[in-house]
Amino acid sequence: MSFAVAILLFCAVGAWAEDLAAAEQYRPAYKTEYPAYKPAYPEPQYPSYRKPSYPSYPSYPAHPAYKYCDPKAAPKCAENSTGHWCLTDEEYPVYEVKYAIDYDPLVLKKYADVADQSADDLVDGITKAQEEKFDYSFYNGKQFDEGNWVGGEGFICPSDVAYSRPLRAKNTAGEWRVIVQDIAWPTYTQTQRTETCLFPEAACRTLAPCHFSKCLQKHTVHRMLSFDPCDAHKGIFIDTYKLPSACSCHIPVKA
């Protein structure tokens, strides 16, 4: 490299350095820290609330445990009877029925009953006082006995009328159920009028033998709120029962 060229390069570098120094003098100084944001309006002050205290709810007992049983086996209340219902029951499951009622929000929608029943409302032409005075003590079901031809007011097929509230009954499927009554549900009852022949298949009273008459038992299917002691998880439900409803005289076609 010639001496002249070296002189030119030296001058050029010196001029560039002077321009750079001048530029540094006019560069603005930037701050790296910024002040915290402050709103133009005061921040609201919210009141402090105490945590509310909630009432403690009662603890309910656990669902009672049940052992397997045969729903078609006669309960203790019917062991010495041929009937299909019990009016007394020493083993009535009061606690279990109450438990099922308390946990069924629709139980009142299923319930219906006429607690005060009598012949005044259910038998045309006969009053309650008349029905209660019917006396068939003279009749023994034998057609040729004197008691078949005598006696006071009554029906030609003597029967036992009762306005009962069964505690257990056999349903139309042959299975025993517990019937919901006021023993477990105070003031709520299920009343049924039953009429049972005193002498089924016997000749109708006061009719001549030539008619070949017979007193036949009639039944009616009733619906009642029930509880299954062999399967408590069913809760309270409506079941059907065949109960005696009338004792009627039947005269067959003559041969």
PDB file of C-alpha atoms in Angstrom:
ATOM      1  CA  MET A   1       0.000   0.000   0.000  1.00  0.00           C
ATOM      2  CA  SER A   2       1.317   3.432  -0.941  1.00  0.00           C
ATOM      3  CA  PHE A   3       1.775   6.198   1.522  1.00  0.00           C
ATOM      4  CA  ALA A   4      -0.960   8.306  -0.122  1.00  0.00           C
ATOM      5  CA  VAL A   5      -3.550   5.596   0.301  1.00  0.00           C
ATOM      6  CA  ALA A   6      -2.720   5.153   3.980  1.00  0.00           C
ATOM      7  CA  ILE A   7      -3.168   8.856   4.556  1.00  0.00           C
ATOM      8  CA  LEU A   8      -6.632   8.771   2.951  1.00  0.00           C
ATOM      9  CA  LEU A   9      -7.799   5.809   5.093  1.00  0.00           C
ATOM     10  CA  PHE A  10      -6.599   7.477   8.259  1.00  0.00           C
ATOM     11  CA  CYS A  11      -8.554  10.604   7.418  1.00  0.00           C
ATOM     12  CA  ALA A  12     -11.710   8.624   6.644  1.00  0.00           C
ATOM     13  CA  VAL A  13     -11.607   6.717   9.964  1.00  0.00           C
ATOM     14  CA  GLY A  14     -11.094   9.890  11.870  1.00  0.00           C
ATOM     15  CA  ALA A  15     -14.100  11.556  10.226  1.00  0.00           C
ATOM     16  CA  TRP A  16     -16.326   8.533  11.030  1.00  0.00           C
ATOM     17  CA  ALA A  17     -15.283   8.647  14.678  1.00  0.00           C
ATOM     18  CA  GLU A  18     -16.102  12.334  14.904  1.00  0.00           C
ATOM     19  CA  ASP A  19     -19.624  11.727  13.404  1.00  0.00           C
ATOM     20  CA  LEU A  20     -20.275   8.907  15.851  1.00  0.00           C
ATOM     21  CA  ALA A  21     -19.320  11.041  18.834  1.00  0.00           C
ATOM     22  CA  ALA A  22     -21.593  13.842  17.643  1.00  0.00           C
ATOM     23  CA  ALA A  23     -24.519  11.427  17.269  1.00  0.00           C
ATOM     24  CA  GLU A  24     -24.086  10.167  20.816  1.00  0.00           C
ATOM     25  CA  GLN A  25     -24.516  13.717  22.114  1.00  0.00           C
ATOM     26  CA  TYR A  26     -28.062  14.012  20.664  1.00  0.00           C
ATOM     27  CA  ARG A  27     -29.370  10.499  21.592  1.00  0.00           C
ATOM     28  CA  PRO A  28     -32.219  10.819  24.218  1.00  0.00           C
ATOM     29  CA  ALA A  29     -31.802   9.070  27.527  1.00  0.00           C
ATOM     30  CA  TYR A  30     -34.508   6.420  28.177  1.00  0.00           C
ATOM     31  CA  LYS A  31     -35.552   5.322  31.653  1.00  0.00           C
ATOM     32  CA  THR A  32     -35.999   1.651  32.208  1.00  0.00           C
ATOM     33  CA  GLU A  33     -38.209   1.972  35.330  1.00  0.00           C
ATOM     34  CA  TYR A  34     -41.779   3.219  35.079  1.00  0.00           C
ATOM     35  CA  PRO A  35     -43.872   4.568  37.933  1.00  0.00           C
ATOM     36  CA  ALA A  36     -46.722   2.374  39.333  1.00  0.00           C
ATOM     37  CA  TYR A  37     -50.185   2.995  37.818  1.00  0.00           C
ATOM     38  CA  LYS A  38     -52.440   5.154  39.903  1.00  0.00           C
ATOM     39  CA  PRO A  39     -56.075   5.653  38.839  1.00  0.00           C
ATOM     40  CA  ALA A  40     -57.467   9.132  38.609  1.00  0.00           C
ATOM     41  CA  TYR A  41     -60.355   8.181  40.992  1.00  0.00           C
ATOM     42  CA  PRO A  42     -60.096   6.711  44.494  1.00  0.00           C
ATOM     43  CA  GLU A  43     -60.409   2.977  44.814  1.00  0.00           C
ATOM     44  CA  PRO A  44     -63.732   1.852  46.418  1.00  0.00           C
ATOM     45  CA  GLN A  45     -63.707   0.472  49.929  1.00  0.00           C
ATOM     46  CA  TYR A  46     -65.832  -2.698  50.290  1.00  0.00           C
ATOM     47  CA  PRO A  47     -67.282  -3.640  53.685  1.00  0.00           C
ATOM     48  CA  SER A  48     -66.175  -6.898  55.228  1.00  0.00           C
ATOM     49  CA  TYR A  49     -68.844  -9.525  55.877  1.00  0.00           C
ATOM     50  CA  ARG A  50     -68.881 -12.186  58.538  1.00  0.00           C
ATOM     51  CA  LYS A  51     -69.280 -15.743  57.383  1.00  0.00           C
ATOM     52  CA  PRO A  52     -72.909 -16.751  58.063  1.00  0.00           C
ATOM     53  CA  SER A  53     -73.572 -19.620  60.429  1.00  0.00           C
ATOM     54  CA  TYR A  54     -75.870 -22.299  59.009  1.00  0.00           C
ATOM     55  CA  PRO A  55     -78.134 -24.448  61.192  1.00  0.00           C
ATOM     56  CA  SER A  56     -77.072 -27.985  61.751  1.00  0.00           C
ATOM     57  CA  TYR A  57     -79.402 -30.528  60.196  1.00  0.00           C
ATOM     58  CA  PRO A  58     -80.573 -33.545  62.165  1.00  0.00           C
ATOM     59  CA  SER A  59     -78.906 -36.818  61.456  1.00  0.00           C
ATOM     60  CA  TYR A  60     -81.240 -39.588  60.349  1.00  0.00           C
ATOM     61  CA  PRO A  61     -80.675 -43.193  61.249  1.00  0.00           C
ATOM     62  CA  ALA A  62     -79.402 -45.510  58.602  1.00  0.00           C
ATOM     63  CA  HIS A  63     -81.928 -47.502  56.618  1.00  0.00           C
ATOM     64  CA  PRO A  64     -82.815 -50.553  58.686  1.00  0.00           C
ATOM     65  CA  ALA A  65     -81.387 -53.841  57.543  1.00  0.00           C
ATOM     66  CA  TYR A  66     -83.738 -56.596  56.472  1.00  0.00           C
ATOM     67  CA  LYS A  67     -83.362 -60.314  56.335  1.00  0.00           C
ATOM     68  CA  TYR A  68     -84.709 -62.417  53.510  1.00  0.00           C
ATOM     69  CA  CYS A  69     -88.221 -63.775  53.997  1.00  0.00           C
ATOM     70  CA  ASP A  70     -90.796 -65.580  51.900  1.00  0.00           C
ATOM     71  CA  PRO A  71     -93.593 -63.149  50.969  1.00  0.00           C
ATOM     72  CA  LYS A  72     -96.013 -66.041  50.424  1.00  0.00           C
ATOM     73  CA  ALA A  73     -95.459 -67.514  53.889  1.00  0.00           C
ATOM     74  CA  ALA A  74     -98.248 -66.672  56.326  1.00  0.00           C
ATOM     75  CA  PRO A  75     -97.222 -64.153  58.998  1.00  0.00           C
ATOM     76  CA  LYS A  76     -97.562 -64.967  62.676  1.00  0.00           C
ATOM     77  CA  CYS A  77    -100.889 -63.136  62.903  1.00  0.00           C
ATOM     78  CA  ALA A  78    -102.427 -65.565  60.356  1.00  0.00           C
ATOM     79  CA  GLU A  79    -100.832 -68.836  61.465  1.00  0.00           C
ATOM     80  CA  ASN A  80    -103.991 -70.167  63.135  1.00  0.00           C
ATOM     81  CA  SER A  81    -106.464 -68.700  60.670  1.00  0.00           C
ATOM     82  CA  THR A  82    -107.725 -69.444  57.194  1.00  0.00           C
ATOM     83  CA  GLY A  83    -108.387 -65.768  56.503  1.00  0.00           C
ATOM     84  CA  HIS A  84    -106.385 -63.680  54.097  1.00  0.00           C
ATOM     85  CA  TRP A  85    -105.975 -60.663  56.345  1.00  0.00           C
ATOM     86  CA  CYS A  86    -105.102 -59.749  59.943  1.00  0.00           C
ATOM     87  CA  LEU A  87    -106.911 -57.182  62.081  1.00  0.00           C
ATOM     88  CA  THR A  88    -104.317 -57.491  64.865  1.00  0.00           C
ATOM     89  CA  ASP A  89    -100.593 -57.883  64.410  1.00  0.00           C
ATOM     90  CA  GLU A  90     -98.056 -58.071  67.239  1.00  0.00           C
ATOM     91  CA  GLU A  91     -95.209 -57.927  64.714  1.00  0.00           C
ATOM     92  CA  TYR A  92     -96.417 -54.897  62.781  1.00  0.00           C
ATOM     93  CA  PRO A  93     -93.235 -53.089  61.562  1.00  0.00           C
ATOM     94  CA  VAL A  94     -94.110 -49.627  62.866  1.00  0.00           C
ATOM     95  CA  TYR A  95     -90.612 -48.172  62.581  1.00  0.00           C
ATOM     96  CA  GLU A  96     -89.996 -49.499  59.058  1.00  0.00           C
ATOM     97  CA  VAL A  97     -93.344 -48.200  57.762  1.00  0.00           C
ATOM     98  CA  LYS A  98     -92.760 -44.781  59.340  1.00  0.00           C
ATOM     99  CA  TYR A  99     -89.324 -44.653  57.723  1.00  0.00           C
ATOM    100  CA  ALA A 100     -90.764 -45.448  54.277  1.00  0.00           C
ATOM    101  CA  ILE A 101     -93.526 -42.828  54.681  1.00  0.00           C
ATOM    102  CA  ASP A 102     -91.084 -40.081  55.741  1.00  0.00           C
ATOM    103  CA  TYR A 103     -88.957 -40.624  52.643  1.00  0.00           C
ATOM    104  CA  ASP A 104     -91.825 -40.751  50.136  1.00  0.00           C
ATOM    105  CA  PRO A 105     -92.754 -37.219  48.942  1.00  0.00           C
ATOM    106  CA  LEU A 106     -95.742 -38.558  46.970  1.00  0.00           C
ATOM    107  CA  VAL A 107     -97.342 -40.628  49.712  1.00  0.00           C
ATOM    108  CA  LEU A 108    -100.233 -38.182  50.218  1.00  0.00           C
ATOM    109  CA  LYS A 109    -101.018 -38.251  46.500  1.00  0.00           C
ATOM    110  CA  LYS A 110    -101.432 -42.018  46.698  1.00  0.00           C
ATOM    111  CA  TYR A 111    -103.630 -41.961  49.791  1.00  0.00           C
ATOM    112  CA  ALA A 112    -107.442 -41.902  49.918  1.00  0.00           C
ATOM    113  CA  ASP A 113    -109.932 -43.207  52.470  1.00  0.00           C
ATOM    114  CA  VAL A 114    -113.454 -42.747  53.839  1.00  0.00           C
ATOM    115  CA  ALA A 115    -112.967 -43.496  57.509  1.00  0.00           C
ATOM    116  CA  ASP A 116    -116.624 -43.200  58.595  1.00  0.00           C
ATOM    117  CA  GLN A 117    -118.597 -45.860  56.707  1.00  0.00           C
ATOM    118  CA  SER A 118    -121.935 -47.517  57.466  1.00  0.00           C
ATOM    119  CA  ALA A 119    -125.056 -48.973  55.877  1.00  0.00           C
ATOM    120  CA  ASP A 120    -126.497 -45.457  55.795  1.00  0.00           C
ATOM    121  CA  ASP A 121    -124.189 -44.736  52.866  1.00  0.00           C
ATOM    122  CA  LEU A 122    -123.422 -48.143  51.409  1.00  0.00           C
ATOM    123  CA  VAL A 123    -126.659 -50.184  51.538  1.00  0.00           C
ATOM    124  CA  ASP A 124    -129.773 -48.884  49.793  1.00  0.00           C
ATOM    125  CA  GLY A 125    -132.959 -49.188  51.870  1.00  0.00           C
ATOM    126  CA  ILE A 126    -131.177 -50.308  55.044  1.00  0.00           C
ATOM    127  CA  THR A 127    -129.984 -48.057  57.848  1.00  0.00           C
ATOM    128  CA  LYS A 128    -127.007 -48.548  60.109  1.00  0.00           C
ATOM    129  CA  ALA A 129    -129.313 -49.253  63.069  1.00  0.00           C
ATOM    130  CA  GLN A 130    -131.193 -51.945  61.118  1.00  0.00           C
ATOM    131  CA  GLU A 131    -128.031 -53.667  59.931  1.00  0.00           C
ATOM    132  CA  GLU A 132    -126.606 -53.825  63.448  1.00  0.00           C
ATOM    133  CA  LYS A 133    -129.777 -55.492  64.759  1.00  0.00           C
ATOM    134  CA  PHE A 134    -129.800 -58.371  62.280  1.00  0.00           C
ATOM    135  CA  ASP A 135    -129.746 -61.582  64.338  1.00  0.00           C
ATOM    136  CA  TYR A 136    -128.998 -64.945  62.740  1.00  0.00           C
ATOM    137  CA  SER A 137    -128.316 -66.875  65.927  1.00  0.00           C
ATOM    138  CA  PHE A 138    -131.310 -69.131  65.213  1.00  0.00           C
ATOM    139  CA  TYR A 139    -129.912 -70.199  61.838  1.00  0.00           C
ATOM    140  CA  ASN A 140    -127.398 -73.030  61.511  1.00  0.00           C
ATOM    141  CA  GLY A 141    -127.219 -73.392  57.731  1.00  0.00           C
ATOM    142  CA  LYS A 142    -129.338 -76.539  57.582  1.00  0.00           C
ATOM    143  CA  GLN A 143    -132.238 -76.276  55.199  1.00  0.00           C
ATOM    144  CA  PHE A 144    -134.629 -78.647  56.938  1.00  0.00           C
ATOM    145  CA  ASP A 145    -134.125 -77.274  60.439  1.00  0.00           C
ATOM    146  CA  GLU A 146    -136.671 -74.982  61.990  1.00  0.00           C
ATOM    147  CA  GLY A 147    -134.201 -72.100  62.013  1.00  0.00           C
ATOM    148  CA  ASN A 148    -134.289 -72.035  58.229  1.00  0.00           C
ATOM    149  CA  TRP A 149    -137.952 -70.957  58.234  1.00  0.00           C
ATOM    150  CA  VAL A 150    -138.210 -68.621  61.183  1.00  0.00           C
ATOM    151  CA  GLY A 151    -136.454 -65.492  62.315  1.00  0.00           C
ATOM    152  CA  GLY A 152    -136.719 -61.754  62.165  1.00  0.00           C
ATOM    153  CA  GLU A 153    -135.503 -59.133  59.735  1.00  0.00           C
ATOM    154  CA  GLY A 154    -132.396 -59.854  57.697  1.00  0.00           C
ATOM    155  CA  PHE A 155    -131.091 -61.273  54.452  1.00  0.00           C
ATOM    156  CA  ILE A 156    -131.828 -64.742  53.114  1.00  0.00           C
ATOM    157  CA  CYS A 157    -128.078 -65.366  53.069  1.00  0.00           C
ATOM    158  CA  PRO A 158    -126.856 -64.514  56.583  1.00  0.00           C
ATOM    159  CA  SER A 159    -123.491 -62.778  56.673  1.00  0.00           C
ATOM    160  CA  ASP A 160    -121.087 -61.069  59.020  1.00  0.00           C
ATOM    161  CA  VAL A 161    -120.602 -57.380  58.122  1.00  0.00           C
ATOM    162  CA  ALA A 162    -117.537 -55.532  59.385  1.00  0.00           C
ATOM    163  CA  TYR A 163    -115.945 -52.155  58.756  1.00  0.00           C
ATOM    164  CA  SER A 164    -112.356 -53.123  59.330  1.00  0.00           C
ATOM    165  CA  ARG A 165    -108.848 -51.744  58.971  1.00  0.00           C
ATOM    166  CA  PRO A 166    -106.562 -54.674  58.153  1.00  0.00           C
ATOM    167  CA  LEU A 167    -102.942 -54.531  59.258  1.00  0.00           C
ATOM    168  CA  ARG A 168    -101.753 -57.299  56.948  1.00  0.00           C
ATOM    169  CA  ALA A 169    -103.370 -58.919  53.938  1.00  0.00           C
ATOM    170  CA  LYS A 170    -102.603 -61.321  51.122  1.00  0.00           C
ATOM    171  CA  ASN A 171    -102.589 -59.561  47.748  1.00  0.00           C
ATOM    172  CA  THR A 172    -104.054 -60.867  44.511  1.00  0.00           C
ATOM    173  CA  ALA A 173    -100.683 -62.474  43.698  1.00  0.00           C
ATOM    174  CA  GLY A 174    -100.762 -64.530  46.905  1.00  0.00           C
ATOM    175  CA  GLU A 175     -98.092 -62.490  48.713  1.00  0.00           C
ATOM    176  CA  TRP A 176     -98.510 -61.019  52.177  1.00  0.00           C
ATOM    177  CA  ARG A 177     -98.173 -57.274  52.581  1.00  0.00           C
ATOM    178  CA  VAL A 178     -98.263 -54.849  55.493  1.00  0.00           C
ATOM    179  CA  ILE A 179    -101.149 -52.363  55.152  1.00  0.00           C
ATOM    180  CA  VAL A 180    -100.439 -48.743  56.059  1.00  0.00           C
ATOM    181  CA  GLN A 181    -102.669 -47.766  58.998  1.00  0.00           C
ATOM    182  CA  ASP A 182    -102.729 -45.141  61.741  1.00  0.00           C
ATOM    183  CA  ILE A 183    -100.629 -47.395  63.982  1.00  0.00           C
ATOM    184  CA  ALA A 184     -97.658 -46.120  61.941  1.00  0.00           C
ATOM    185  CA  TRP A 185     -99.205 -43.015  60.349  1.00  0.00           C
ATOM    186  CA  PRO A 186    -101.357 -41.173  62.928  1.00  0.00           C
ATOM    187  CA  THR A 187    -104.811 -40.005  61.747  1.00  0.00           C
ATOM    188  CA  TYR A 188    -104.457 -41.862  58.430  1.00  0.00           C
ATOM    189  CA  THR A 189    -106.500 -45.044  58.009  1.00  0.00           C
ATOM    190  CA  GLN A 190    -107.641 -47.425  55.281  1.00  0.00           C
ATOM    191  CA  THR A 191    -111.159 -48.692  55.976  1.00  0.00           C
ATOM    192  CA  GLN A 192    -112.815 -51.565  54.108  1.00  0.00           C
ATOM    193  CA  ARG A 193    -116.350 -52.906  54.335  1.00  0.00           C
ATOM    194  CA  THR A 194    -116.315 -56.702  54.336  1.00  0.00           C
ATOM    195  CA  GLU A 195    -119.300 -59.041  54.240  1.00  0.00           C
ATOM    196  CA  THR A 196    -118.584 -62.711  54.829  1.00  0.00           C
ATOM    197  CA  CYS A 197    -121.063 -65.575  54.436  1.00  0.00           C
ATOM    198  CA  LEU A 198    -121.831 -67.257  57.744  1.00  0.00           C
ATOM    199  CA  PHE A 199    -122.641 -70.514  55.948  1.00  0.00           C
ATOM    200  CA  PRO A 200    -121.217 -70.504  52.408  1.00  0.00           C
ATOM    201  CA  GLU A 201    -122.743 -73.047  50.050  1.00  0.00           C
ATOM    202  CA  ALA A 202    -125.731 -73.486  52.411  1.00  0.00           C
ATOM    203  CA  ALA A 203    -129.298 -73.171  51.133  1.00  0.00           C
ATOM    204  CA  CYS A 204    -130.772 -69.696  51.122  1.00  0.00           C
ATOM    205  CA  ARG A 205    -132.905 -69.068  54.177  1.00  0.00           C
ATOM    206  CA  THR A 206    -136.739 -69.378  53.826  1.00  0.00           C
ATOM    207  CA  LEU A 207    -136.552 -70.786  50.279  1.00  0.00           C
ATOM    208  CA  ALA A 208    -138.094 -74.146  49.480  1.00  0.00           C
ATOM    209  CA  PRO A 209    -135.696 -77.028  48.702  1.00  0.00           C
ATOM    210  CA  CYS A 210    -137.055 -77.305  45.164  1.00  0.00           C
ATOM    211  CA  HIS A 211    -135.111 -74.167  44.214  1.00  0.00           C
ATOM    212  CA  PHE A 212    -131.735 -75.801  44.954  1.00  0.00           C
ATOM    213  CA  SER A 213    -130.514 -72.416  46.167  1.00  0.00           C
ATOM    214  CA  LYS A 214    -127.047 -71.701  47.553  1.00  0.00           C
ATOM    215  CA  CYS A 215    -125.471 -68.780  49.376  1.00  0.00           C
ATOM    216  CA  LEU A 216    -122.348 -67.779  47.443  1.00  0.00           C
ATOM    217  CA  GLN A 217    -119.528 -65.579  48.596  1.00  0.00           C
ATOM    218  CA  LYS A 218    -118.736 -62.535  46.450  1.00  0.00           C
ATOM    219  CA  HIS A 219    -115.451 -60.626  46.478  1.00  0.00           C
ATOM    220  CA  THR A 220    -114.244 -57.217  45.399  1.00  0.00           C
ATOM    221  CA  VAL A 221    -110.700 -56.120  44.581  1.00  0.00           C
ATOM    222  CA  HIS A 222    -109.554 -53.222  46.775  1.00  0.00           C
ATOM    223  CA  ARG A 223    -106.522 -50.964  46.376  1.00  0.00           C
ATOM    224  CA  MET A 224    -104.562 -50.071  49.511  1.00  0.00           C
ATOM    225  CA  LEU A 225    -101.274 -48.391  50.385  1.00  0.00           C
ATOM    226  CA  SER A 226     -98.887 -51.193  51.249  1.00  0.00           C
ATOM    227  CA  PHE A 227     -95.405 -52.071  52.445  1.00  0.00           C
ATOM    228  CA  ASP A 228     -93.439 -55.213  51.589  1.00  0.00           C
ATOM    229  CA  PRO A 229     -91.690 -56.499  54.740  1.00  0.00           C
ATOM    230  CA  CYS A 230     -89.518 -58.763  52.562  1.00  0.00           C
ATOM    231  CA  ASP A 231     -88.303 -55.921  50.327  1.00  0.00           C
ATOM    232  CA  ALA A 232     -88.338 -52.581  52.121  1.00  0.00           C
ATOM    233  CA  HIS A 233     -86.603 -50.821  49.223  1.00  0.00           C
ATOM    234  CA  LYS A 234     -89.926 -50.795  47.375  1.00  0.00           C
ATOM    235  CA  GLY A 235     -91.105 -48.155  49.831  1.00  0.00           C
ATOM    236  CA  ILE A 236     -94.832 -47.359  50.015  1.00  0.00           C
ATOM    237  CA  PHE A 237     -96.841 -48.532  47.019  1.00  0.00           C
ATOM    238  CA  ILE A 238    -100.402 -49.377  45.992  1.00  0.00           C
ATOM    239  CA  ASP A 239    -101.302 -53.066  45.896  1.00  0.00           C
ATOM    240  CA  THR A 240    -104.521 -54.959  45.184  1.00  0.00           C
ATOM    241  CA  TYR A 241    -106.423 -57.294  47.524  1.00  0.00           C
ATOM    242  CA  LYS A 242    -109.455 -59.544  47.122  1.00  0.00           C
ATOM    243  CA  LEU A 243    -111.807 -59.055  50.067  1.00  0.00           C
ATOM    244  CA  PRO A 244    -115.287 -60.517  50.704  1.00  0.00           C
ATOM    245  CA  SER A 245    -117.936 -57.996  49.715  1.00  0.00           C
ATOM    246  CA  ALA A 246    -121.328 -59.772  49.748  1.00  0.00           C
ATOM    247  CA  CYS A 247    -123.151 -63.037  50.364  1.00  0.00           C
ATOM    248  CA  SER A 248    -125.712 -63.596  47.622  1.00  0.00           C
ATOM    249  CA  CYS A 249    -128.365 -66.216  47.019  1.00  0.00           C
ATOM    250  CA  HIS A 250    -127.945 -68.126  43.773  1.00  0.00           C
ATOM    251  CA  ILE A 251    -130.661 -70.228  42.126  1.00  0.00           C
ATOM    252  CA  PRO A 252    -129.279 -72.478  39.382  1.00  0.00           C
ATOM    253  CA  VAL A 253    -130.958 -73.464  36.140  1.00  0.00           C
ATOM    254  CA  LYS A 254    -133.370 -76.309  36.834  1.00  0.00           C
ATOM    255  CA  ALA A 255    -132.333 -79.605  35.336  1.00  0.00           C
TER     256      ALA A 255
END
